[in-house]
C-alpha positions in Angstrom: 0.0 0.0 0.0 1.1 3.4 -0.3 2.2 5.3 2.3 2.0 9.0 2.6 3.6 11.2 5.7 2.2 14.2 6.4 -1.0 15.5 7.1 -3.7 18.6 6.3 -3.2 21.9 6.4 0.1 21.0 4.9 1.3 20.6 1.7 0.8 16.9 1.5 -2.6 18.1 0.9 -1.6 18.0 -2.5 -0.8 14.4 -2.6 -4.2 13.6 -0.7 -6.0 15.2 -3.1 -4.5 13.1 -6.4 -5.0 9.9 -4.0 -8.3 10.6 -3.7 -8.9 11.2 -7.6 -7.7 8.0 -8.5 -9.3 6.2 -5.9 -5.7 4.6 -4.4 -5.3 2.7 -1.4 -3.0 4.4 0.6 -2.1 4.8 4.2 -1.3 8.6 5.8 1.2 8.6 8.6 1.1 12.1 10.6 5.0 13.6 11.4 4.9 15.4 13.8 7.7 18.4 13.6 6.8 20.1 16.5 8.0 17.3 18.4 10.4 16.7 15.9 9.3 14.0 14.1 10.8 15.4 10.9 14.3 14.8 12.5 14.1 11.7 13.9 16.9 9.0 12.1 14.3 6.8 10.0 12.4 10.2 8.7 15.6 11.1 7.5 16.4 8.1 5.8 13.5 8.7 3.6 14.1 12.6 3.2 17.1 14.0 4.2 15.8 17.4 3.9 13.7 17.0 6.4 10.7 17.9 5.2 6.9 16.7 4.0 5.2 15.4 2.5 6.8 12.0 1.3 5.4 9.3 -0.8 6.4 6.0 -0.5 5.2 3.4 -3.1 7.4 0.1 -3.0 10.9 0.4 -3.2 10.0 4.3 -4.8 10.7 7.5 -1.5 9.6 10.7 -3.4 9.0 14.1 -2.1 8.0 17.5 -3.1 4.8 17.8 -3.6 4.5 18.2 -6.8 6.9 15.4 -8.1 4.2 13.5 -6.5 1.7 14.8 -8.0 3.5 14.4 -11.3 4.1 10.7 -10.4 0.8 9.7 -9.4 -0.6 11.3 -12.9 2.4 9.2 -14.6 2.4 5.8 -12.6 -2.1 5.7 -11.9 -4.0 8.1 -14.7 -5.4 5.2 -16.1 -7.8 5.1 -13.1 -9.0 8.7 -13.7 -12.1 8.7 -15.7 -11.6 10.2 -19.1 -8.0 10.4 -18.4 -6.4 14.0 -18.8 -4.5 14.0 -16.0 -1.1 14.6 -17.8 -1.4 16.2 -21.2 -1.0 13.9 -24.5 0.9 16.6 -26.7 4.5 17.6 -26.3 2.7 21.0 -26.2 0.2 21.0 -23.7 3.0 19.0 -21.3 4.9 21.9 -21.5 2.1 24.3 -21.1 1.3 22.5 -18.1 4.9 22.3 -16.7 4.8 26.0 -17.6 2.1 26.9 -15.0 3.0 24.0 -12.3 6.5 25.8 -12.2 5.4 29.3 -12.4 3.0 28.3 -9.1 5.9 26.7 -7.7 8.3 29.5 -7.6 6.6 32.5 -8.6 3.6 32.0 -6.1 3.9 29.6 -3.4 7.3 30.9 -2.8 6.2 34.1 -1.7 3.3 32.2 0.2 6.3 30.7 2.2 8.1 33.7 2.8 4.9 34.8 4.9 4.6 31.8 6.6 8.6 31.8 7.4 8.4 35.5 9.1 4.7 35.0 10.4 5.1 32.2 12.6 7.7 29.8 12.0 11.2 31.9 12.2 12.3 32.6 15.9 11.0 36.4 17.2 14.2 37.9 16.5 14.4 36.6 13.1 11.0 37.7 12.1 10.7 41.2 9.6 7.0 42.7 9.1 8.9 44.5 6.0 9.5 41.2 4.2 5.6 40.5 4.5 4.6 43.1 3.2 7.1 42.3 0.2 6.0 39.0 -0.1 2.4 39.5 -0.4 3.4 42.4 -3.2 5.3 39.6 -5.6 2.5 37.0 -4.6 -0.4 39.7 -5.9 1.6 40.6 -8.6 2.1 36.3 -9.9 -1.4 35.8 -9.6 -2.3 38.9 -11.4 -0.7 36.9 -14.3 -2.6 33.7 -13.7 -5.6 35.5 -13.2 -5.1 37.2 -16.8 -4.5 33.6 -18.1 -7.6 32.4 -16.8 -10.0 34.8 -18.6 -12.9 32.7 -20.0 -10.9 29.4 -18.8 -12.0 26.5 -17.5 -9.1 24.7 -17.0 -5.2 25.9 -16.8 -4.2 23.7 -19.4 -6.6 22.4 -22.4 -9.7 21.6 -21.6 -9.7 19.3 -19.0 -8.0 19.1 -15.5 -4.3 18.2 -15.4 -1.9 18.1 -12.6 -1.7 21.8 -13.0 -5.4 22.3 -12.0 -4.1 20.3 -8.6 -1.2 21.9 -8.1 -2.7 25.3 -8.3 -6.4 24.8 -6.1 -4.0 24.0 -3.0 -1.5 26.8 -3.8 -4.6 29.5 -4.2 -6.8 28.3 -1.5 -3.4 29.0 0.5 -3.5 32.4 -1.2 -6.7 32.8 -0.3 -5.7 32.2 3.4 -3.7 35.0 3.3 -5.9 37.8 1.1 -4.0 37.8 -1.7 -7.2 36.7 -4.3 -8.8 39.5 -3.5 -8.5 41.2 -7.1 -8.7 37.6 -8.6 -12.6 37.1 -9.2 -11.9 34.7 -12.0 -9.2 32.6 -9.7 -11.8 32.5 -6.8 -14.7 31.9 -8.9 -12.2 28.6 -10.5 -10.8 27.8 -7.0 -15.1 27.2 -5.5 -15.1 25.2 -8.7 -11.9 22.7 -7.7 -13.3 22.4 -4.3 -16.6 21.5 -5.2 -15.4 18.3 -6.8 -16.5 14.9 -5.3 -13.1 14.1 -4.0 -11.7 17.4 -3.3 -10.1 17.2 0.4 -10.8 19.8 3.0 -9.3 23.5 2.2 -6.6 24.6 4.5 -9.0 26.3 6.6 -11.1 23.8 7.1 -8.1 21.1 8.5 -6.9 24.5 10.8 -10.1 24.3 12.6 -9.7 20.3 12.8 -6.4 21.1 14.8 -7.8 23.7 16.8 -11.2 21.3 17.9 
């Protein structure tokens, strides 16, 4: 069976979600890096950088989120109805690398700057000024997706791909943090990915599960 450690609200969240698509039996094993889980010799083993999620399917360890995604698309999309998951064309894969990438670094990397100097870097090392830069690059990356997805269904072609995925964890993050605010046509799309049958909770939904 596969195993998957980490849990919601993180980013394993975009693993759980592609599990759930294709309907795979897996097993999710919480880390806990509070207690420091993360750093404990066997976690290492799997990932030395110490971080989650990671996938582990037979002799395969895998993590970053979205080379799981990626391999899950690659290794199961025959179980997705209608298939789509990964493009067919050499031109559409690239579109779709295209946006998974540009999510990647050009918007979840300010995301992380936030969370880095909201709550996670010690008191001393935290900067107000570097939010407020953040969340300027962040608005100003989805401004571009946002222009993309005029009159779109779907980031890539006209069914849901990885990208489609990727980006509904990365924008309901966003979301979190009031940056879709000028994005009508990313929020009105974002509703839409949530609203599927197997859509897993939002971040906000699995922050009020940790607080219950």
């Amino acid at each position: 069976m596969i195993r998957l450690y980490g849990t919601p609200p993180t980013r394993a969240l975009r693993a759980i979600w592609l599990l759930g698509e294709l309907d795979l039996p897996h097993e999710i094993i919480p880390v806990d890096i509070g207690a420091g889980e993360n750093r404990a010799p066997e976690f290492l083993a799997l990932n030395p950088a110490a971080k989650l999620p990671v996938l582990v399917d037979g002799d395969l360890v895998i993590s970053e989120s979205a080379a799981i995604q990626l391999y899950l698309a690659d290794r199961y999309g025959d179980r997705f109805p209608g298939g789509g998951l990964i493009p067919e064309t050499p031109e559409d894969r690239a579109r779709m690398h295209h946006w998974l990438f540009f999510l990647m670094t050009e918007i979840e990397a300010p995301l992380w700057r936030i969370a880095l100097h909201s709550f996670l870097y010690a008191p001393e090392e935290k900067s107000d000024a570097e939010i407020a830069l953040a969340k300027r690059d962040g608005r100003r990356m989805i401004a571009v997706l946002e222009q993309h997805m005029q009159g779109r269904d779907f980031i890539v072609g006209g069914q849901v791909t990885v990208a489609d995925f990727n980006a509904a964890f990365t924008l309901d993050w966003a979301n979190e943090e009031e940056l879709l605010d000028d994005a009508p046509a990313l929020r009105a799309w974002l509703e839409s990915m949530y609203a599927r049958a197997k859509a897993p909770v939002t971040i906000a939904e699995a922050m009020a599960g940790l607080e219950a």
